[in-house]
PDB file of C-alpha atoms in Angstrom:
ATOM      1  CA  MET I   1       0.687   9.085 -17.884  1.00 30.00           C
ATOM      2  CA  TRP I   2      -0.913   6.359 -15.928  1.00 33.00           C
ATOM      3  CA  THR I   3      -4.438   6.589 -14.750  1.00 34.00           C
ATOM      4  CA  CYS I   4      -5.778   6.129 -11.263  1.00 38.00           C
ATOM      5  CA  VAL I   5      -6.726   2.779 -10.050  1.00 37.00           C
ATOM      6  CA  LEU I   6     -10.404   3.730  -9.302  1.00 35.00           C
ATOM      7  CA  ALA I   7     -10.951   5.074 -12.679  1.00 36.00           C
ATOM      8  CA  LEU I   8     -10.059   1.910 -14.149  1.00 35.00           C
ATOM      9  CA  LEU I   9     -11.693  -0.202 -11.657  1.00 35.00           C
ATOM     10  CA  PHE I  10     -14.976   1.678 -11.208  1.00 34.00           C
ATOM     11  CA  PRO I  11     -15.579   4.177 -13.959  1.00 34.00           C
ATOM     12  CA  LEU I  12     -18.950   5.282 -12.371  1.00 31.00           C
ATOM     13  CA  LEU I  13     -16.850   6.731  -9.519  1.00 34.00           C
ATOM     14  CA  SER I  14     -14.238   8.406 -11.770  1.00 35.00           C
ATOM     15  CA  SER I  15     -15.477  11.802 -11.102  1.00 31.00           C
ATOM     16  CA  ARG I  16     -15.204  11.625  -7.466  1.00 34.00           C
ATOM     17  CA  PHE I  17     -11.809  10.819  -6.553  1.00 36.00           C
ATOM     18  CA  SER I  18      -8.068  12.083  -7.192  1.00 34.00           C
ATOM     19  CA  CYS I  19      -5.249  10.435  -9.067  1.00 33.00           C
ATOM     20  CA  ASN I  20      -1.380  11.464  -8.123  1.00 31.00           C
ATOM     21  CA  GLY I  21      -2.858  14.111  -5.726  1.00 33.00           C
ATOM     22  CA  GLN I  22      -4.436  16.063  -8.685  1.00 32.00           C
ATOM     23  CA  PRO I  23      -8.245  16.219  -8.330  1.00 32.00           C
ATOM     24  CA  ILE I  24     -10.249  14.880 -11.298  1.00 27.00           C
ATOM     25  CA  ALA I  25     -13.171  16.614  -9.980  1.00 31.00           C
ATOM     26  CA  THR I  26     -14.521  16.620  -6.276  1.00 32.00           C
ATOM     27  CA  ALA I  27     -12.242  14.431  -4.358  1.00 37.00           C
ATOM     28  CA  ALA I  28     -14.264  11.867  -2.568  1.00 51.00           C
ATOM     29  CA  LEU I  29     -12.235   8.598  -3.198  1.00 52.00           C
ATOM     30  CA  THR I  30      -8.560   8.987  -3.237  1.00 51.00           C
ATOM     31  CA  PRO I  31      -5.320   6.855  -3.241  1.00 50.00           C
ATOM     32  CA  LEU I  32      -4.643   6.452   0.467  1.00 47.00           C
ATOM     33  CA  ASP I  33      -1.310   8.436   1.449  1.00 43.00           C
ATOM     34  CA  ARG I  34      -2.066   9.053   5.104  1.00 42.00           C
ATOM     35  CA  ILE I  35      -2.142   7.631   8.768  1.00 58.00           C
ATOM     36  CA  ILE I  36      -5.059   9.146  10.878  1.00 58.00           C
ATOM     37  CA  GLY I  37      -5.525   8.380  14.670  1.00 62.00           C
ATOM     38  CA  GLY I  38      -2.419   6.464  14.973  1.00 73.00           C
ATOM     39  CA  PHE I  39       1.005   6.993  16.663  1.00 82.00           C
ATOM     40  CA  GLU I  40       4.763   7.056  15.906  1.00 90.00           C
ATOM     41  CA  CYS I  41       5.948   3.438  15.049  1.00 93.00           C
ATOM     42  CA  ASN I  42       8.802   2.123  17.063  1.00 93.00           C
ATOM     43  CA  GLU I  43      11.727   2.359  15.006  1.00 92.00           C
ATOM     44  CA  ASN I  44      12.614  -1.258  15.301  1.00 92.00           C
ATOM     45  CA  GLU I  45       9.411  -2.795  14.324  1.00 95.00           C
ATOM     46  CA  HIS I  46       9.252  -2.047  10.565  1.00 97.00           C
ATOM     47  CA  PRO I  47      12.358  -3.513   9.051  1.00 98.00           C
ATOM     48  CA  PHE I  48      10.408  -4.418   6.029  1.00 99.00           C
ATOM     49  CA  LEU I  49       8.857  -0.970   5.361  1.00 98.00           C
ATOM     50  CA  VAL I  50      10.588   0.665   2.330  1.00 98.00           C
ATOM     51  CA  GLN I  51      10.000   4.478   0.976  1.00 96.00           C
ATOM     52  CA  LEU I  52       9.301   4.897  -2.678  1.00 96.00           C
ATOM     53  CA  TYR I  53      10.445   8.468  -3.809  1.00 94.00           C
ATOM     54  CA  ASN I  54      11.708  10.581  -6.651  1.00 94.00           C
ATOM     55  CA  SER I  55      12.793  13.972  -7.245  1.00 93.00           C
ATOM     56  CA  ALA I  56       9.381  15.252  -6.167  1.00 90.00           C
ATOM     57  CA  GLY I  57       9.561  13.392  -2.720  1.00 90.00           C
ATOM     58  CA  ILE I  58       8.147  10.482  -1.030  1.00 91.00           C
ATOM     59  CA  PHE I  59       5.054   9.439  -2.717  1.00 91.00           C
ATOM     60  CA  CYS I  60       4.446   5.730  -1.340  1.00 94.00           C
ATOM     61  CA  SER I  61       5.629   3.087   0.651  1.00 95.00           C
ATOM     62  CA  GLY I  62       6.396  -0.872   0.040  1.00 98.00           C
ATOM     63  CA  THR I  63       7.226  -4.112   1.610  1.00 99.00           C
ATOM     64  CA  LEU I  64      10.525  -6.126   1.344  1.00 99.00           C
ATOM     65  CA  LEU I  65       9.756  -9.614   0.759  1.00 99.00           C
ATOM     66  CA  ASN I  66      13.153 -10.933   0.276  1.00 99.00           C
ATOM     67  CA  HIS I  67      16.574  -9.893  -0.838  1.00 99.00           C
ATOM     68  CA  GLU I  68      15.550  -8.858  -4.480  1.00 99.00           C
ATOM     69  CA  TRP I  69      11.691  -7.881  -4.178  1.00 99.00           C
ATOM     70  CA  VAL I  70       9.280  -5.247  -2.959  1.00 99.00           C
ATOM     71  CA  LEU I  71       5.705  -5.536  -3.010  1.00 99.00           C
ATOM     72  CA  THR I  72       3.547  -2.348  -3.401  1.00 98.00           C
ATOM     73  CA  ALA I  73       0.243  -0.940  -5.088  1.00 95.00           C
ATOM     74  CA  ALA I  74       0.115  -0.655  -8.957  1.00 94.00           C
ATOM     75  CA  HIS I  75      -0.932   2.777  -8.510  1.00 92.00           C
ATOM     76  CA  CYS I  76       2.511   3.748  -7.105  1.00 94.00           C
ATOM     77  CA  ASN I  77       4.044   3.336 -10.480  1.00 94.00           C
ATOM     78  CA  ARG I  78       6.261   6.063 -11.567  1.00 92.00           C
ATOM     79  CA  LYS I  79       9.100   7.200 -13.638  1.00 90.00           C
ATOM     80  CA  ASP I  80      12.463   7.146 -12.115  1.00 94.00           C
ATOM     81  CA  ILE I  81      11.521   5.434  -8.707  1.00 97.00           C
ATOM     82  CA  LEU I  82      14.152   5.157  -5.980  1.00 98.00           C
ATOM     83  CA  ILE I  83      13.833   2.732  -2.978  1.00 98.00           C
ATOM     84  CA  ARG I  84      14.982   3.549   0.338  1.00 98.00           C
ATOM     85  CA  LEU I  85      15.399   0.736   2.803  1.00 98.00           C
ATOM     86  CA  GLY I  86      16.425   0.804   6.483  1.00 98.00           C
ATOM     87  CA  VAL I  87      14.896   4.071   7.106  1.00 96.00           C
ATOM     88  CA  HIS I  88      12.845   5.531  10.017  1.00 96.00           C
ATOM     89  CA  ASN I  89      13.337   9.385  10.508  1.00 94.00           C
ATOM     90  CA  VAL I  90      13.450  10.740   6.980  1.00 91.00           C
ATOM     91  CA  HIS I  91      16.156  13.187   8.071  1.00 93.00           C
ATOM     92  CA  VAL I  92      18.457  10.624   9.734  1.00 93.00           C
ATOM     93  CA  HIS I  93      20.586   7.904   7.914  1.00 92.00           C
ATOM     94  CA  TYR I  94      21.472   4.864   9.387  1.00 92.00           C
ATOM     95  CA  GLU I  95      24.718   3.011   8.737  1.00 95.00           C
ATOM     96  CA  ASP I  96      22.831  -0.003   7.220  1.00 96.00           C
ATOM     97  CA  GLU I  97      20.588   2.175   5.088  1.00 98.00           C
ATOM     98  CA  GLN I  98      20.382   1.103   1.332  1.00 98.00           C
ATOM     99  CA  ILE I  99      19.085   2.520  -1.756  1.00 98.00           C
ATOM    100  CA  ARG I 100      18.039   0.642  -4.861  1.00 99.00           C
ATOM    101  CA  VAL I 101      16.348   1.312  -8.155  1.00 98.00           C
ATOM    102  CA  PRO I 102      13.843  -1.282 -10.035  1.00 98.00           C
ATOM    103  CA  LYS I 103      15.208  -3.666 -12.362  1.00 98.00           C
ATOM    104  CA  GLU I 104      11.456  -4.925 -13.144  1.00 96.00           C
ATOM    105  CA  LYS I 105       8.084  -3.621 -12.401  1.00 95.00           C
ATOM    106  CA  LEU I 106       5.394  -6.246 -12.828  1.00 94.00           C
ATOM    107  CA  CYS I 107       1.674  -5.839 -12.347  1.00 92.00           C
ATOM    108  CA  CYS I 108      -1.142  -8.437 -12.390  1.00 86.00           C
ATOM    109  CA  LEU I 109      -2.420  -7.856 -15.721  1.00 69.00           C
ATOM    110  CA  SER I 110      -1.915  -9.028 -19.326  1.00 50.00           C
ATOM    111  CA  THR I 111       0.678  -6.595 -20.090  1.00 50.00           C
ATOM    112  CA  ASN I 112       3.469  -5.508 -17.595  1.00 55.00           C
ATOM    113  CA  ASN I 113       3.740  -1.596 -18.160  1.00 56.00           C
ATOM    114  CA  CYS I 114       1.497  -1.099 -15.107  1.00 66.00           C
ATOM    115  CA  THR I 115      -0.511   1.676 -17.034  1.00 57.00           C
ATOM    116  CA  GLN I 116      -3.630  -0.159 -16.861  1.00 53.00           C
ATOM    117  CA  PHE I 117      -4.594  -2.804 -14.270  1.00 54.00           C
ATOM    118  CA  GLY I 118      -7.480  -4.485 -12.698  1.00 60.00           C
ATOM    119  CA  ASP I 119      -5.883  -4.972  -9.286  1.00 89.00           C
ATOM    120  CA  ASP I 120      -3.648  -2.686  -7.332  1.00 93.00           C
ATOM    121  CA  ILE I 121      -0.494  -4.760  -6.656  1.00 96.00           C
ATOM    122  CA  MET I 122       2.940  -4.428  -8.217  1.00 96.00           C
ATOM    123  CA  LEU I 123       6.168  -6.251  -7.821  1.00 98.00           C
ATOM    124  CA  ILE I 124       9.272  -4.475  -8.034  1.00 98.00           C
ATOM    125  CA  ARG I 125      12.595  -6.468  -8.594  1.00 98.00           C
ATOM    126  CA  LEU I 126      15.332  -4.531  -7.291  1.00 99.00           C
ATOM    127  CA  ASN I 127      18.474  -3.802  -9.439  1.00 99.00           C
ATOM    128  CA  SER I 128      20.778  -5.690  -6.676  1.00 99.00           C
ATOM    129  CA  SER I 129      20.406  -7.896  -3.786  1.00 99.00           C
ATOM    130  CA  VAL I 130      19.579  -6.084  -0.502  1.00 98.00           C
ATOM    131  CA  ASN I 131      21.706  -7.207   2.674  1.00 97.00           C
ATOM    132  CA  TYR I 132      19.671  -7.844   5.701  1.00 98.00           C
ATOM    133  CA  SER I 133      20.681  -5.852   8.893  1.00 97.00           C
ATOM    134  CA  GLU I 134      19.303  -4.623  12.117  1.00 96.00           C
ATOM    135  CA  HIS I 135      17.077  -2.149  10.160  1.00 97.00           C
ATOM    136  CA  ILE I 136      16.402  -4.286   6.916  1.00 98.00           C
ATOM    137  CA  ALA I 137      14.660  -7.514   6.980  1.00 99.00           C
ATOM    138  CA  PRO I 138      11.720  -9.072   5.018  1.00 99.00           C
ATOM    139  CA  LEU I 139       7.932  -9.565   5.957  1.00 99.00           C
ATOM    140  CA  SER I 140       6.421 -12.800   5.470  1.00 98.00           C
ATOM    141  CA  LEU I 141       3.542 -13.727   2.845  1.00 99.00           C
ATOM    142  CA  PRO I 142       0.158 -14.793   4.466  1.00 98.00           C
ATOM    143  CA  SER I 143      -0.045 -18.651   5.132  1.00 97.00           C
ATOM    144  CA  LYS I 144      -3.690 -18.203   5.151  1.00 97.00           C
ATOM    145  CA  PRO I 145      -6.454 -15.712   4.616  1.00 95.00           C
ATOM    146  CA  PRO I 146      -7.171 -13.155   7.435  1.00 94.00           C
ATOM    147  CA  SER I 147     -10.176 -13.849   9.744  1.00 93.00           C
ATOM    148  CA  MET I 148     -12.950 -11.090   9.679  1.00 92.00           C
ATOM    149  CA  GLY I 149     -12.372  -8.914  12.775  1.00 90.00           C
ATOM    150  CA  SER I 150      -8.529  -9.525  13.024  1.00 93.00           C
ATOM    151  CA  ASP I 151      -6.474  -7.068  14.629  1.00 94.00           C
ATOM    152  CA  CYS I 152      -4.053  -5.701  12.151  1.00 94.00           C
ATOM    153  CA  ARG I 153      -1.728  -2.731  11.927  1.00 95.00           C
ATOM    154  CA  VAL I 154      -1.008  -0.429   8.934  1.00 93.00           C
ATOM    155  CA  MET I 155       1.907   2.119   8.878  1.00 93.00           C
ATOM    156  CA  GLY I 156       3.526   4.682   6.805  1.00 91.00           C
ATOM    157  CA  TRP I 157       4.948   8.197   6.463  1.00 89.00           C
ATOM    158  CA  GLY I 158       1.709   9.745   4.930  1.00 82.00           C
ATOM    159  CA  THR I 159       0.376  12.868   6.605  1.00 75.00           C
ATOM    160  CA  ILE I 160      -1.364  12.400   9.840  1.00 77.00           C
ATOM    161  CA  THR I 161      -4.080  14.984   9.662  1.00 73.00           C
ATOM    162  CA  THR I 162      -7.065  15.516   7.308  1.00 67.00           C
ATOM    163  CA  PRO I 163      -8.228  17.300   5.393  1.00 72.00           C
ATOM    164  CA  LYS I 164      -5.039  19.643   6.057  1.00 74.00           C
ATOM    165  CA  ALA I 165      -1.791  17.600   5.641  1.00 74.00           C
ATOM    166  CA  THR I 166       0.839  17.372   8.274  1.00 78.00           C
ATOM    167  CA  TYR I 167       3.781  15.055   7.419  1.00 81.00           C
ATOM    168  CA  PRO I 168       5.813  13.308  10.130  1.00 82.00           C
ATOM    169  CA  LYS I 169       9.398  12.820   9.968  1.00 88.00           C
ATOM    170  CA  VAL I 170       8.745   9.166  11.336  1.00 91.00           C
ATOM    171  CA  PRO I 171       6.293   6.621  10.205  1.00 92.00           C
ATOM    172  CA  HIS I 172       3.111   6.560  12.143  1.00 91.00           C
ATOM    173  CA  CYS I 173       1.207   3.285  12.793  1.00 92.00           C
ATOM    174  CA  VAL I 174      -2.635   2.702  13.587  1.00 91.00           C
ATOM    175  CA  ASP I 175      -4.389  -0.492  14.777  1.00 92.00           C
ATOM    176  CA  ILE I 176      -7.300  -1.404  12.827  1.00 92.00           C
ATOM    177  CA  ASN I 177      -9.654  -4.318  12.124  1.00 92.00           C
ATOM    178  CA  ILE I 178     -10.471  -6.362   8.888  1.00 94.00           C
ATOM    179  CA  LEU I 179     -14.347  -5.666   8.125  1.00 90.00           C
ATOM    180  CA  HIS I 180     -16.956  -7.906   6.921  1.00 90.00           C
ATOM    181  CA  ASN I 181     -17.620  -7.803   2.972  1.00 88.00           C
ATOM    182  CA  PRO I 182     -21.223  -6.309   3.658  1.00 90.00           C
ATOM    183  CA  VAL I 183     -19.785  -3.296   5.429  1.00 87.00           C
ATOM    184  CA  CYS I 184     -17.415  -2.699   2.549  1.00 85.00           C
ATOM    185  CA  GLN I 185     -20.080  -3.054  -0.034  1.00 88.00           C
ATOM    186  CA  ALA I 186     -22.536  -0.836   1.874  1.00 87.00           C
ATOM    187  CA  ALA I 187     -19.659   1.909   1.673  1.00 84.00           C
ATOM    188  CA  TYR I 188     -18.769   1.284  -1.754  1.00 84.00           C
ATOM    189  CA  PRO I 189     -21.830  -0.287  -3.399  1.00 88.00           C
ATOM    190  CA  THR I 190     -20.277  -0.495  -7.158  1.00 83.00           C
ATOM    191  CA  MET I 191     -17.278  -2.219  -6.138  1.00 80.00           C
ATOM    192  CA  SER I 192     -16.177  -6.025  -6.228  1.00 83.00           C
ATOM    193  CA  VAL I 193     -15.020  -7.327  -3.059  1.00 84.00           C
ATOM    194  CA  LYS I 194     -13.282 -10.329  -4.926  1.00 88.00           C
ATOM    195  CA  ASN I 195      -9.593  -9.272  -4.357  1.00 92.00           C
ATOM    196  CA  ILE I 196      -9.846  -6.612  -1.911  1.00 92.00           C
ATOM    197  CA  LEU I 197     -10.112  -6.082   1.938  1.00 92.00           C
ATOM    198  CA  CYS I 198     -11.875  -3.491   3.886  1.00 89.00           C
ATOM    199  CA  ALA I 199     -10.115  -2.581   7.156  1.00 90.00           C
ATOM    200  CA  GLY I 200     -10.573   0.194   9.765  1.00 88.00           C
ATOM    201  CA  ILE I 201     -12.674   1.203  12.520  1.00 81.00           C
ATOM    202  CA  LEU I 202     -16.653   1.225  12.251  1.00 71.00           C
ATOM    203  CA  GLU I 203     -16.939   4.488  14.371  1.00 72.00           C
ATOM    204  CA  GLY I 204     -14.149   6.225  12.282  1.00 61.00           C
ATOM    205  CA  GLU I 205     -11.188   8.288  13.671  1.00 67.00           C
ATOM    206  CA  LYS I 206      -8.465   5.571  12.631  1.00 64.00           C
ATOM    207  CA  ASP I 207      -7.595   4.780   9.166  1.00 63.00           C
ATOM    208  CA  SER I 208      -4.805   4.969   6.483  1.00 69.00           C
ATOM    209  CA  CYS I 209      -5.349   7.747   4.104  1.00 65.00           C
ATOM    210  CA  LYS I 210      -3.612  10.295   1.570  1.00 68.00           C
ATOM    211  CA  GLY I 211       2.324   8.786   1.527  1.00 74.00           C
ATOM    212  CA  ASP I 212       0.622   5.495   2.972  1.00 84.00           C
ATOM    213  CA  SER I 213      -0.289   4.165  -0.380  1.00 90.00           C
ATOM    214  CA  GLY I 214       1.451   0.617  -1.350  1.00 95.00           C
ATOM    215  CA  GLY I 215       2.171   0.188   2.399  1.00 95.00           C
ATOM    216  CA  PRO I 216       1.364  -3.242   4.330  1.00 96.00           C
ATOM    217  CA  LEU I 217      -1.586  -3.905   6.479  1.00 96.00           C
ATOM    218  CA  ILE I 218       0.088  -6.352   8.918  1.00 97.00           C
ATOM    219  CA  CYS I 219      -2.077  -9.176  10.630  1.00 97.00           C
ATOM    220  CA  ASN I 220      -0.369 -11.786  12.884  1.00 96.00           C
ATOM    221  CA  GLY I 221       3.059 -10.677  11.683  1.00 97.00           C
ATOM    222  CA  GLN I 222       2.312 -11.303   7.917  1.00 98.00           C
ATOM    223  CA  ILE I 223       1.229  -9.078   5.162  1.00 99.00           C
ATOM    224  CA  GLN I 224      -2.501  -9.443   4.480  1.00 98.00           C
ATOM    225  CA  GLY I 225      -3.055  -6.113   2.429  1.00 96.00           C
ATOM    226  CA  ILE I 226      -1.582  -3.323   0.570  1.00 96.00           C
ATOM    227  CA  VAL I 227      -2.979   0.281   1.187  1.00 92.00           C
ATOM    228  CA  SER I 228      -4.913   1.160  -2.115  1.00 89.00           C
ATOM    229  CA  TRP I 229      -7.804   3.712  -1.759  1.00 80.00           C
ATOM    230  CA  GLY I 230     -10.562   5.075   0.136  1.00 71.00           C
ATOM    231  CA  ARG I 231     -13.003   7.874   1.074  1.00 67.00           C
ATOM    232  CA  PHE I 232     -11.566  11.532   1.561  1.00 61.00           C
ATOM    233  CA  PRO I 233     -11.440  13.144   4.210  1.00 63.00           C
ATOM    234  CA  CYS I 234     -10.389   9.861   5.806  1.00 61.00           C
ATOM    235  CA  ALA I 235     -11.292   7.996   8.948  1.00 55.00           C
ATOM    236  CA  LEU I 236     -15.034   8.564   8.566  1.00 61.00           C
ATOM    237  CA  VAL I 237     -17.785   6.400  10.183  1.00 58.00           C
ATOM    238  CA  LEU I 238     -18.572   3.444   8.206  1.00 58.00           C
ATOM    239  CA  GLU I 239     -16.525   4.331   5.469  1.00 70.00           C
ATOM    240  CA  PRO I 240     -13.208   2.049   5.750  1.00 81.00           C
ATOM    241  CA  GLY I 241      -9.989   2.073   3.894  1.00 86.00           C
ATOM    242  CA  VAL I 242      -9.567  -0.522   1.033  1.00 89.00           C
ATOM    243  CA  TYR I 243      -6.649  -2.697   0.580  1.00 91.00           C
ATOM    244  CA  ALA I 244      -5.568  -5.269  -1.931  1.00 94.00           C
ATOM    245  CA  LYS I 245      -6.065  -8.789  -0.417  1.00 96.00           C
ATOM    246  CA  VAL I 246      -2.539 -10.221  -0.689  1.00 98.00           C
ATOM    247  CA  TYR I 247      -3.630 -13.758   0.085  1.00 98.00           C
ATOM    248  CA  ASN I 248      -5.452 -13.791  -3.223  1.00 96.00           C
ATOM    249  CA  PHE I 249      -2.345 -13.179  -5.306  1.00 97.00           C
ATOM    250  CA  ILE I 250       0.023 -15.748  -3.451  1.00 97.00           C
ATOM    251  CA  ASP I 251       0.233 -17.731  -6.586  1.00 96.00           C
ATOM    252  CA  TRP I 252       0.927 -14.795  -8.742  1.00 96.00           C
ATOM    253  CA  ILE I 253       3.650 -13.330  -6.434  1.00 98.00           C
ATOM    254  CA  GLU I 254       5.347 -16.650  -5.700  1.00 98.00           C
ATOM    255  CA  GLY I 255       5.111 -17.437  -9.501  1.00 97.00           C
ATOM    256  CA  ILE I 256       7.002 -14.142 -10.589  1.00 96.00           C
ATOM    257  CA  ILE I 257       9.623 -14.350  -7.852  1.00 97.00           C
ATOM    258  CA  ALA I 258      10.401 -17.972  -9.129  1.00 97.00           C
ATOM    259  CA  GLY I 259      10.769 -16.779 -12.400  1.00 95.00           C
ATOM    260  CA  ASN I 260       7.437 -17.860 -14.010  1.00 92.00           C
ATOM    261  CA  SER I 261       6.424 -14.822 -16.102  1.00 82.00           C
ATOM    262  CA  SER I 262       3.426 -16.701 -17.449  1.00 86.00           C
ATOM    263  CA  VAL I 263       1.708 -16.954 -14.228  1.00 90.00           C
ATOM    264  CA  MET I 264      -1.865 -16.140 -14.266  1.00 89.00           C
ATOM    265  CA  CYS I 265      -3.590 -13.309 -12.051  1.00 87.00           C
ATOM    266  CA  PRO I 266      -6.397 -14.558  -9.787  1.00 86.00           C
TER     267      PRO I 266
END
């Protein structure tokens, strides 16, 4: 079984969060699977958003980068992953909906089994090329790093209430801001901010949280973050969500997609 990203990144915190939805001890820090304080996304605004699911149900989201590659979080790695593209309402099937399985799963580490990692990012190569359509299209990688204070949007099918779970039929969106590193370090003092972003609202009430994992943080039409982890219950004052900082991984992402398996992690 793979182990949770926080236990590997921050052993001192490992007794305070949950992994795969199962509590290690008291669940204070947890992979993020929920949109809090948001609204229903417009069905035409997320053609890049994909569902990751298996026989147990939907467990993560991801972002379509091109015809063959999806970007998600490393802690979303599972066996028997199915990838659903072109979906809005989980109970409604569009004519252009497509389903794929992974051909390869690559994480930013010295080995590519995604069971141990230092950065919560994973590329999935699809088993066959995706046809773009009205409901399926890629999202751009960032051309520059995000500015502190940037207005961004995060989305997903995770539960929309905390701590009691309420799972929506359609993805929910919430608008939040990129926060300065000192805010992030104050909330999580043992954490390195090298390859992460903190985003949220300082006053709380809006956040990604416990199905949103692996989904995109979108700023100016580009993916700047990948939903990773945060405090539970979610949307607390001065305790923002944590996201993998996509811009720092551009060379790795583009190298892998180009076929350079020796490309180095940042």
